[in-house]
Amino acid sequence: MSFSLQFNYPILSFSCSQHYDGTRTHPFRLLCTPLSDSSISRDEEEAIKDSYGENDKGHIVLVEKYRNGTLKRYVIDSDSEMKMFLEEHVPTTTGSQDLDISGMELSWLPKVIKDFVLPSGFPDTVSDDYLDYMLLQFPTNVTGWICHTLVTSSLLKAFGVGSFSGTSAAATAAASAAAIRWVSKDGIGALGRFFIGGRFGNLFDDDPKQWRMYADFIGSAGSIFDLCTPLYPSYFLPLASLGNLAKAVARGLKDPSFRVIQNHFALAGNLGDVAAKEEVWEVAAELLGLSLGILALDTPGISKSYPTLALTWLSVRILHLWFRYQSLAVLQFNTINLKRARILVNSHVLHCTVPGISECNRTENILLWQRFLKPRIIFEVSLQEMINGGKYGSMQIKQLLNLYKEEKYFLVINQQKPTDFQVFVSFKEGATSISVLRSVWQTYWLYQNWGWSDNIFDRLEQSLVELKDRFPDLLQQLTDAGWDTTNLSLKVPREMSIKELPALN
């Protein structure tokens, strides 16, 4: 059973004139139907046409596929009206069973939980023994933390908070309650690591320097809560818990980021040796730091004056953050992530050369978020957003499709923000990291050559001509400069992909 919903959207001209006529509207129809099969067939296309009536024929131009199984089909009818069909996925049970053991073991697990607890692209992106190891590692860690809880109770008793004998039931209960509160503080902190690992696990490979620096900022904020506990002793537990939460979030950012950095160091595949020697350096620094900290606490001016203690901490912490930034700034990755791709591509567009590994890494801004970089590139945008919800003639849609028939992506300029250059990019099925790099190159060419024509299609067409002619030279220069072009850290978004259909007649 199907039903249709009709919406009205204003016309927006697909040109740089930015003309907007809010009084003229045309329908953009949305048809919702259940879907049991994501494949495109001629019979299915005819069924969509029939939904309009015998005299209302249409042609499906492309289909957007989403990870949850939902499809958006875009149809141009005989009146050159763009219609979108939203089809929700309905799981079907077939007689054949998938022989993939990992899939069978986790078939009961909801997709949102799978995405949270398993690496992106599982099981294709991990080794065959990954799941078995993690399933056994989980009870291993559970038993370890049970032991930690029991030992914590013993430590508190050793400090005089109750004892195992010779105390009243009330004293014993108070000691147990103190141990529970202390362990609860650690548990609240662990929630930060749980959230970071599940929600942001796929970010660390792309920009470990940035996330390692952010980890120290968040850890510093957590230390402020600990520093405030003497001022508000009655709020020790909430302050200490917040401090632990912030420091746990910092650890959740720090550990995976530094593992990527360690892997960068291990050129000979000697990751274990590199990690072991890093531990030697860290322990030596820890012993020296603890010694200097104890000497500072023995200083009467610091031990007897809270303002002096706080000011000393602040000064040392600022120095710590400065050293952290300098240590990350000297790292020289030969992999190309989105930040370094922007630097390399911009140089190639302007000067036909690319900076070397050392120069590019020095130029890279460790702290700046991607969304604040210019020009702004917004990935994974639906066709409906690309055309600003307007109705276009079939000739313009055909022109856009033909422009990108040799590319694995679509790229358009957001004309809603004439003062802020911005592009929308969506990737087709089969897109790779090279496709991402090509879209970045086209973006920078448009950005640097903006305004030479009033026809947006002329600009897009010329940018694609330049891309075709000059992109091989970019790859060659990157290889000559020592960049790793076989393992680009440019991930294709996987929440949505576009399936092209046969060209319009």
Coordinates of N, CA and C in Angstrom, one line a residue, residues 114-315:
K114 N 25.4 -2.0 16.9 CA 26.5 -2.5 16.1 C 27.5 -1.3 15.7
D115 N 26.9 -0.2 15.3 CA 27.7 0.9 14.9 C 28.4 1.5 16.0
F116 N 27.8 1.4 17.2 CA 28.4 2.0 18.4 C 29.6 1.1 19.0
V117 N 29.5 -0.2 18.9 CA 30.5 -1.1 19.6 C 31.4 -1.7 18.6
L118 N 31.2 -1.6 17.3 CA 32.1 -2.3 16.3 C 32.7 -1.3 15.4
P119 N 33.9 -1.6 14.9 CA 34.6 -0.6 14.0 C 33.7 -0.4 12.7
S120 N 33.9 0.8 12.2 CA 33.2 1.2 10.9 C 33.6 0.2 9.8
G121 N 32.5 -0.3 9.2 CA 32.8 -1.3 8.1 C 32.9 -2.7 8.5
F122 N 32.7 -3.0 9.8 CA 32.8 -4.4 10.3 C 31.8 -5.3 9.4
P123 N 32.3 -6.5 9.1 CA 33.5 -7.2 9.4 C 34.6 -7.0 8.4
D124 N 34.4 -6.3 7.3 CA 35.4 -6.2 6.3 C 36.6 -5.4 6.6
T125 N 36.5 -4.6 7.7 CA 37.7 -3.7 8.0 C 38.5 -4.3 9.1
V126 N 38.2 -5.5 9.6 CA 39.0 -6.0 10.7 C 39.4 -7.5 10.4
S127 N 40.3 -8.0 11.1 CA 40.7 -9.4 10.9 C 39.6 -10.4 11.4
D128 N 39.7 -11.7 10.9 CA 38.7 -12.7 11.2 C 38.6 -13.0 12.7
D129 N 39.7 -12.8 13.5 CA 39.7 -13.1 14.9 C 39.3 -12.0 15.8
Y130 N 38.9 -10.9 15.2 CA 38.6 -9.7 16.0 C 37.4 -9.9 17.0
L131 N 36.3 -10.4 16.4 CA 35.1 -10.6 17.2 C 35.3 -11.6 18.3
D132 N 35.9 -12.7 18.0 CA 36.2 -13.7 19.1 C 37.0 -13.1 20.2
Y133 N 38.0 -12.4 19.9 CA 38.9 -11.8 20.9 C 38.1 -10.8 21.7
M134 N 37.3 -9.9 21.1 CA 36.5 -8.9 21.9 C 35.5 -9.6 22.8
L135 N 34.8 -10.7 22.3 CA 33.8 -11.4 23.1 C 34.5 -12.0 24.4
L136 N 35.7 -12.4 24.3 CA 36.4 -13.0 25.4 C 37.1 -11.9 26.3
Q137 N 37.4 -10.8 25.6 CA 38.1 -9.7 26.4 C 37.1 -9.0 27.3
F138 N 35.8 -9.0 26.9 CA 34.8 -8.3 27.7 C 34.6 -9.0 29.1
P139 N 34.4 -10.3 29.3 CA 34.4 -10.8 30.6 C 35.7 -10.7 31.4
T140 N 36.8 -10.7 30.6 CA 38.1 -10.5 31.2 C 38.2 -9.2 31.9
N141 N 37.7 -8.1 31.3 CA 37.7 -6.8 31.9 C 36.7 -6.7 33.0
V142 N 35.6 -7.4 32.9 CA 34.6 -7.3 33.9 C 35.1 -7.9 35.2
T143 N 35.8 -9.1 35.2 CA 36.4 -9.7 36.3 C 37.5 -8.8 36.9
G144 N 38.2 -8.1 36.0 CA 39.3 -7.3 36.5 C 38.8 -6.1 37.3
W145 N 37.7 -5.5 36.9 CA 37.1 -4.4 37.6 C 36.4 -4.8 38.9
I146 N 35.9 -6.1 38.9 CA 35.4 -6.6 40.2 C 36.5 -6.6 41.2
C147 N 37.7 -7.1 40.8 CA 38.8 -7.2 41.7 C 39.3 -5.8 42.1
H148 N 39.2 -4.8 41.2 CA 39.6 -3.5 41.5 C 38.7 -2.9 42.6
T149 N 37.4 -3.2 42.5 CA 36.4 -2.7 43.5 C 36.8 -3.3 44.9
L150 N 37.0 -4.6 44.9 CA 37.3 -5.2 46.2 C 38.6 -4.7 46.8
V151 N 39.6 -4.5 46.0 CA 40.9 -4.0 46.5 C 40.8 -2.5 47.0
T152 N 39.9 -1.7 46.3 CA 39.7 -0.4 46.7 C 39.2 -0.3 48.2
S153 N 38.2 -1.2 48.5 CA 37.7 -1.3 49.8 C 38.8 -1.6 50.8
S154 N 39.7 -2.5 50.5 CA 40.8 -2.8 51.4 C 41.7 -1.7 51.6
L155 N 42.0 -0.9 50.5 CA 42.9 0.3 50.7 C 42.3 1.3 51.6
L156 N 41.0 1.5 51.5 CA 40.3 2.5 52.3 C 40.4 2.1 53.8
K157 N 40.2 0.8 54.0 CA 40.3 0.3 55.4 C 41.7 0.5 55.9
A158 N 42.7 0.3 55.1 CA 44.1 0.5 55.5 C 44.3 2.0 55.9
F159 N 43.6 2.9 55.3 CA 43.7 4.3 55.7 C 42.8 4.7 56.9
G160 N 42.2 3.7 57.5 CA 41.4 4.0 58.7 C 39.9 4.1 58.5
V161 N 39.4 3.9 57.3 CA 38.0 4.0 57.0 C 37.4 2.6 57.3
G162 N 37.2 2.3 58.6 CA 36.7 0.9 59.0 C 37.8 -0.1 59.0
S163 N 37.5 -1.3 59.4 CA 38.5 -2.4 59.4 C 37.7 -3.7 59.2
F164 N 38.4 -4.8 59.1 CA 37.8 -6.1 59.0 C 37.4 -6.7 60.3
S165 N 37.9 -6.2 61.4 CA 37.5 -6.7 62.7 C 37.6 -5.6 63.8
G166 N 36.9 -5.9 64.8 CA 36.9 -5.0 66.0 C 36.1 -3.7 65.7
T167 N 35.2 -3.6 64.8 CA 34.4 -2.4 64.6 C 33.0 -2.8 64.6
S168 N 32.2 -1.8 64.8 CA 30.7 -2.0 64.9 C 30.2 -2.2 63.5
A169 N 28.9 -2.7 63.4 CA 28.3 -2.9 62.1 C 28.1 -1.6 61.4
A170 N 27.9 -0.5 62.2 CA 27.7 0.8 61.6 C 29.0 1.3 60.9
A171 N 30.1 1.1 61.6 CA 31.4 1.5 61.1 C 31.7 0.7 59.8
T172 N 31.4 -0.6 59.9 CA 31.7 -1.4 58.7 C 30.8 -1.0 57.5
A173 N 29.6 -0.7 57.8 CA 28.7 -0.2 56.7 C 29.2 1.1 56.2
A174 N 29.7 2.0 57.0 CA 30.2 3.3 56.6 C 31.4 3.1 55.7
A175 N 32.3 2.1 56.0 CA 33.5 1.9 55.2 C 33.1 1.3 53.9
S176 N 32.1 0.4 53.8 CA 31.6 -0.1 52.5 C 31.0 1.0 51.7
A177 N 30.2 1.9 52.3 CA 29.6 3.0 51.6 C 30.7 3.9 51.0
A178 N 31.7 4.2 51.8 CA 32.8 5.0 51.3 C 33.5 4.4 50.1
A179 N 33.7 3.0 50.1 CA 34.3 2.3 49.0 C 33.4 2.4 47.8
I180 N 32.1 2.3 48.0 CA 31.1 2.3 46.9 C 31.1 3.7 46.3
R181 N 31.2 4.7 47.1 CA 31.2 6.1 46.5 C 32.5 6.3 45.7
W182 N 33.6 5.8 46.2 CA 34.9 6.0 45.6 C 34.9 5.3 44.2
V183 N 34.4 4.1 44.2 CA 34.3 3.3 43.0 C 33.3 3.9 42.0
S184 N 32.2 4.5 42.5 CA 31.2 5.1 41.7 C 31.8 6.3 40.9
K185 N 32.7 7.0 41.6 CA 33.4 8.1 41.0 C 34.2 7.6 39.8
D186 N 34.9 6.5 39.9 CA 35.6 5.9 38.7 C 34.6 5.5 37.6
G187 N 33.4 4.9 38.1 CA 32.4 4.5 37.1 C 31.8 5.6 36.3
I188 N 31.6 6.7 36.9 CA 31.1 7.9 36.2 C 32.1 8.4 35.2
G189 N 33.3 8.4 35.6 CA 34.4 8.8 34.7 C 34.5 7.8 33.5
A190 N 34.3 6.5 33.7 CA 34.4 5.6 32.6 C 33.3 5.8 31.6
L191 N 32.2 6.4 31.9 CA 31.1 6.7 30.9 C 31.7 7.6 29.8
G192 N 32.6 8.5 30.2 CA 33.2 9.4 29.2 C 33.9 8.6 28.1
R193 N 34.7 7.6 28.5 CA 35.5 6.8 27.6 C 34.5 5.9 26.7
F194 N 33.4 5.5 27.4 CA 32.4 4.6 26.7 C 31.8 5.4 25.5
F195 N 31.4 6.7 25.8 CA 30.8 7.5 24.8 C 31.8 7.9 23.7
I196 N 33.0 8.3 24.1 CA 33.9 8.7 23.0 C 34.3 7.5 22.1
G197 N 34.6 6.4 22.7 CA 34.9 5.2 21.9 C 33.8 4.8 20.9
G198 N 32.6 4.9 21.4 CA 31.5 4.4 20.5 C 31.1 5.4 19.5
R199 N 31.1 6.7 19.9 CA 30.6 7.7 19.0 C 31.6 8.3 18.0
F200 N 32.9 8.4 18.4 CA 33.9 9.1 17.6 C 35.1 8.2 17.2
G201 N 34.9 6.9 17.3 CA 36.0 6.0 17.0 C 36.6 6.1 15.6
N202 N 35.8 6.5 14.6 CA 36.3 6.6 13.3 C 37.0 7.9 12.9
L203 N 37.2 8.8 13.9 CA 37.8 10.1 13.6 C 39.3 10.1 13.9
F204 N 39.8 9.2 14.7 CA 41.2 9.3 15.1 C 42.2 9.0 14.1
D205 N 41.8 8.1 13.1 CA 42.8 7.8 12.0 C 43.0 9.0 11.1
D206 N 42.0 9.9 11.0 CA 42.1 11.0 10.1 C 42.9 12.1 10.6
D207 N 42.8 12.4 11.9 CA 43.5 13.6 12.4 C 44.0 13.4 13.9
P208 N 44.9 12.5 14.1 CA 45.3 12.1 15.5 C 46.0 13.3 16.2
K209 N 46.6 14.2 15.5 CA 47.3 15.3 16.1 C 46.2 16.3 16.8
Q210 N 45.2 16.5 16.1 CA 44.1 17.4 16.6 C 43.5 16.8 17.8
W211 N 43.1 15.5 17.8 CA 42.4 14.9 18.9 C 43.3 14.6 20.1
R212 N 44.6 14.5 19.8 CA 45.6 14.3 21.0 C 45.7 15.7 21.7
M213 N 45.6 16.8 20.9 CA 45.7 18.1 21.6 C 44.4 18.4 22.3
Y214 N 43.3 18.0 21.7 CA 42.0 18.3 22.4 C 41.9 17.4 23.7
A215 N 42.5 16.3 23.7 CA 42.5 15.4 24.9 C 43.2 16.2 26.1
D216 N 44.3 16.9 25.8 CA 44.9 17.6 26.9 C 44.1 18.8 27.4
F217 N 43.4 19.5 26.5 CA 42.5 20.6 26.9 C 41.4 20.1 27.8
I218 N 40.8 18.9 27.4 CA 39.7 18.4 28.2 C 40.3 17.9 29.6
G219 N 41.4 17.2 29.5 CA 42.1 16.7 30.8 C 42.4 17.9 31.7
S220 N 42.8 19.0 31.2 CA 43.1 20.2 32.0 C 41.8 20.7 32.7
A221 N 40.7 20.7 31.9 CA 39.4 21.1 32.5 C 39.0 20.1 33.6
G222 N 39.3 18.8 33.5 CA 39.0 17.9 34.5 C 39.8 18.1 35.8
S223 N 41.0 18.5 35.6 CA 41.9 18.8 36.8 C 41.4 20.0 37.6
I224 N 40.7 20.9 36.9 CA 40.2 22.1 37.6 C 39.1 21.7 38.6
F225 N 38.3 20.7 38.3 CA 37.3 20.2 39.3 C 38.0 19.6 40.5
D226 N 39.1 18.8 40.2 CA 39.9 18.2 41.3 C 40.5 19.3 42.2
L227 N 40.9 20.4 41.6 CA 41.6 21.5 42.3 C 40.6 22.2 43.2
C228 N 39.3 22.1 42.8 CA 38.3 22.9 43.6 C 37.8 22.1 44.8
T229 N 38.1 20.8 44.9 CA 37.6 20.0 46.0 C 38.0 20.5 47.4
P230 N 39.2 21.1 47.6 CA 39.4 21.7 49.0 C 38.5 22.9 49.3
L231 N 38.1 23.6 48.3 CA 37.2 24.8 48.5 C 35.8 24.3 48.9
Y232 N 35.4 23.2 48.4 CA 34.0 22.7 48.6 C 34.1 21.2 49.0
P233 N 34.6 21.0 50.2 CA 34.8 19.6 50.6 C 33.5 18.8 50.7
S234 N 32.3 19.5 51.0 CA 31.1 18.8 51.1 C 30.6 18.3 49.7
Y235 N 31.2 18.8 48.7 CA 30.8 18.4 47.3 C 31.9 17.6 46.6
F236 N 32.7 16.9 47.5 CA 33.8 16.2 47.0 C 33.4 15.2 45.9
L237 N 32.4 14.4 46.2 CA 32.0 13.3 45.3 C 31.6 13.9 43.9
P238 N 30.7 14.9 43.8 CA 30.3 15.4 42.5 C 31.5 16.0 41.8
L239 N 32.3 16.8 42.5 CA 33.4 17.5 41.9 C 34.4 16.4 41.4
A240 N 34.7 15.5 42.2 CA 35.7 14.4 41.8 C 35.1 13.6 40.7
S241 N 33.8 13.4 40.7 CA 33.2 12.6 39.6 C 33.3 13.4 38.3
L242 N 33.0 14.7 38.3 CA 33.1 15.5 37.1 C 34.5 15.5 36.6
G243 N 35.5 15.6 37.5 CA 36.9 15.6 37.1 C 37.2 14.3 36.5
N244 N 36.8 13.2 37.1 CA 37.1 11.9 36.5 C 36.4 11.7 35.1
L245 N 35.2 12.3 35.0 CA 34.5 12.2 33.7 C 35.2 12.9 32.6
A246 N 35.7 14.1 32.9 CA 36.4 14.9 31.9 C 37.8 14.2 31.6
K247 N 38.4 13.7 32.6 CA 39.7 13.1 32.3 C 39.5 11.7 31.6
A248 N 38.4 11.1 31.8 CA 38.1 9.8 31.1 C 37.8 10.1 29.6
V249 N 37.1 11.2 29.4 CA 36.9 11.7 28.0 C 38.2 12.0 27.3
A250 N 39.1 12.6 28.1 CA 40.4 13.0 27.6 C 41.2 11.7 27.3
R251 N 41.1 10.7 28.1 CA 41.8 9.5 27.9 C 41.2 8.7 26.7
G252 N 39.9 8.8 26.5 CA 39.2 8.2 25.4 C 39.7 8.8 24.1
L253 N 40.1 10.1 24.1 CA 40.6 10.8 22.9 C 42.1 10.5 22.8
K254 N 42.8 10.4 23.9 CA 44.3 10.3 23.9 C 44.7 9.0 23.4
D255 N 44.2 7.9 24.0 CA 44.7 6.6 23.7 C 44.7 6.2 22.3
P256 N 43.5 6.2 21.6 CA 43.5 5.9 20.2 C 44.3 6.8 19.3
S257 N 44.3 8.1 19.7 CA 45.1 9.0 18.9 C 46.6 8.7 18.9
F258 N 47.0 8.4 20.1 CA 48.5 8.1 20.3 C 48.8 6.7 19.7
R259 N 47.9 5.8 19.6 CA 48.2 4.6 18.9 C 48.4 4.8 17.4
V260 N 47.7 5.7 16.9 CA 47.9 6.1 15.4 C 49.3 6.7 15.3
I261 N 49.6 7.6 16.2 CA 51.0 8.2 16.2 C 52.1 7.2 16.3
Q262 N 51.9 6.2 17.3 CA 52.9 5.1 17.4 C 53.0 4.3 16.1
N263 N 51.9 4.0 15.5 CA 51.9 3.3 14.3 C 52.7 4.1 13.2
H264 N 52.6 5.4 13.2 CA 53.4 6.2 12.3 C 54.9 6.1 12.5
F265 N 55.3 5.9 13.8 CA 56.7 5.8 14.1 C 57.3 4.5 13.7
A266 N 56.4 3.4 13.7 CA 56.9 2.0 13.5 C 57.1 1.7 12.0
L267 N 58.1 2.3 11.4 CA 58.3 2.1 10.0 C 58.7 0.6 9.6
A268 N 59.3 -0.1 10.6 CA 59.7 -1.5 10.3 C 58.8 -2.5 10.8
G269 N 57.5 -2.1 11.1 CA 56.5 -3.0 11.6 C 56.8 -3.3 13.1
N270 N 57.6 -2.5 13.7 CA 58.1 -2.8 15.1 C 57.2 -2.0 16.1
L271 N 55.9 -2.1 16.0 CA 55.0 -1.3 16.8 C 55.2 -1.7 18.3
G272 N 55.3 -3.0 18.6 CA 55.5 -3.4 20.0 C 56.7 -2.7 20.6
D273 N 57.9 -2.7 19.9 CA 59.1 -2.2 20.4 C 59.0 -0.7 20.6
V274 N 58.3 0.0 19.6 CA 58.1 1.5 19.8 C 57.3 1.8 21.0
A275 N 56.2 1.0 21.2 CA 55.3 1.2 22.3 C 56.0 1.0 23.7
A276 N 56.9 0.0 23.7 CA 57.6 -0.4 24.9 C 58.6 0.7 25.3
K277 N 59.3 1.3 24.3 CA 60.3 2.3 24.5 C 59.6 3.6 24.9
E278 N 58.4 3.9 24.3 CA 57.6 5.0 24.7 C 57.3 4.9 26.2
E279 N 57.0 3.7 26.6 CA 56.7 3.5 28.0 C 57.9 3.8 28.9
V280 N 59.1 3.5 28.5 CA 60.3 3.9 29.2 C 60.4 5.4 29.4
W281 N 60.2 6.1 28.2 CA 60.3 7.5 28.3 C 59.2 8.1 29.2
E282 N 58.0 7.6 29.2 CA 56.9 8.1 30.0 C 57.1 7.8 31.4
V283 N 57.6 6.7 31.8 CA 57.8 6.3 33.2 C 59.0 7.2 33.8
A284 N 60.0 7.4 33.0 CA 61.1 8.3 33.4 C 60.6 9.7 33.7
A285 N 59.7 10.2 32.7 CA 59.2 11.5 32.9 C 58.2 11.6 34.2
E286 N 57.5 10.5 34.4 CA 56.6 10.4 35.5 C 57.4 10.5 36.8
L287 N 58.5 9.7 36.9 CA 59.3 9.7 38.2 C 59.9 11.1 38.4
L288 N 60.4 11.7 37.4 CA 61.0 13.0 37.5 C 59.9 14.1 37.9
G289 N 58.7 14.0 37.3 CA 57.7 14.9 37.6 C 57.1 14.7 39.0
L290 N 57.0 13.5 39.4 CA 56.5 13.2 40.8 C 57.6 13.8 41.8
S291 N 58.8 13.6 41.5 CA 59.9 14.1 42.4 C 59.8 15.7 42.5
L292 N 59.7 16.3 41.4 CA 59.6 17.8 41.4 C 58.3 18.2 42.1
G293 N 57.2 17.5 41.9 CA 55.9 17.8 42.5 C 56.0 17.7 44.0
I294 N 56.7 16.7 44.5 CA 56.9 16.5 46.0 C 57.7 17.6 46.5
L295 N 58.8 18.0 45.8 CA 59.6 19.1 46.3 C 58.8 20.4 46.3
A296 N 57.9 20.6 45.3 CA 57.0 21.8 45.4 C 56.1 21.7 46.6
L297 N 55.5 20.6 46.9 CA 54.6 20.5 48.0 C 55.4 20.7 49.3
D298 N 56.7 20.4 49.4 CA 57.4 20.7 50.6 C 57.8 22.1 50.8
T299 N 57.5 22.9 49.8 CA 57.8 24.4 49.9 C 56.6 25.0 50.7
P300 N 57.0 25.7 51.8 CA 55.9 26.2 52.7 C 54.9 27.2 51.9
G301 N 55.5 28.0 51.0 CA 54.6 28.9 50.4 C 53.5 28.3 49.5
I302 N 53.8 27.0 49.0 CA 52.8 26.3 48.2 C 51.9 25.5 49.1
S303 N 52.5 24.7 50.0 CA 51.7 23.8 50.9 C 50.7 24.5 51.8
K304 N 51.1 25.8 52.2 CA 50.2 26.5 53.2 C 49.3 27.5 52.6
S305 N 49.4 27.7 51.3 CA 48.6 28.8 50.6 C 47.9 28.2 49.4
Y306 N 46.6 28.1 49.5 CA 45.8 27.5 48.3 C 46.0 28.4 47.1
P307 N 45.9 29.7 47.2 CA 46.0 30.5 46.0 C 47.4 30.3 45.3
T308 N 48.5 30.2 46.1 CA 49.8 29.9 45.5 C 49.8 28.6 44.8
L309 N 49.2 27.6 45.5 CA 49.1 26.2 44.9 C 48.4 26.3 43.5
A310 N 47.2 27.0 43.5 CA 46.4 27.0 42.3 C 47.2 27.8 41.2
L311 N 47.9 28.9 41.6 CA 48.6 29.6 40.6 C 49.8 28.8 40.0
T312 N 50.4 28.1 40.9 CA 51.5 27.2 40.4 C 51.0 26.2 39.5
W313 N 49.9 25.6 39.8 CA 49.3 24.5 38.9 C 49.0 25.1 37.6
L314 N 48.4 26.3 37.6 CA 48.0 27.0 36.3 C 49.2 27.3 35.5
S315 N 50.3 27.7 36.1 CA 51.5 28.1 35.3 C 52.1 26.8 34.7

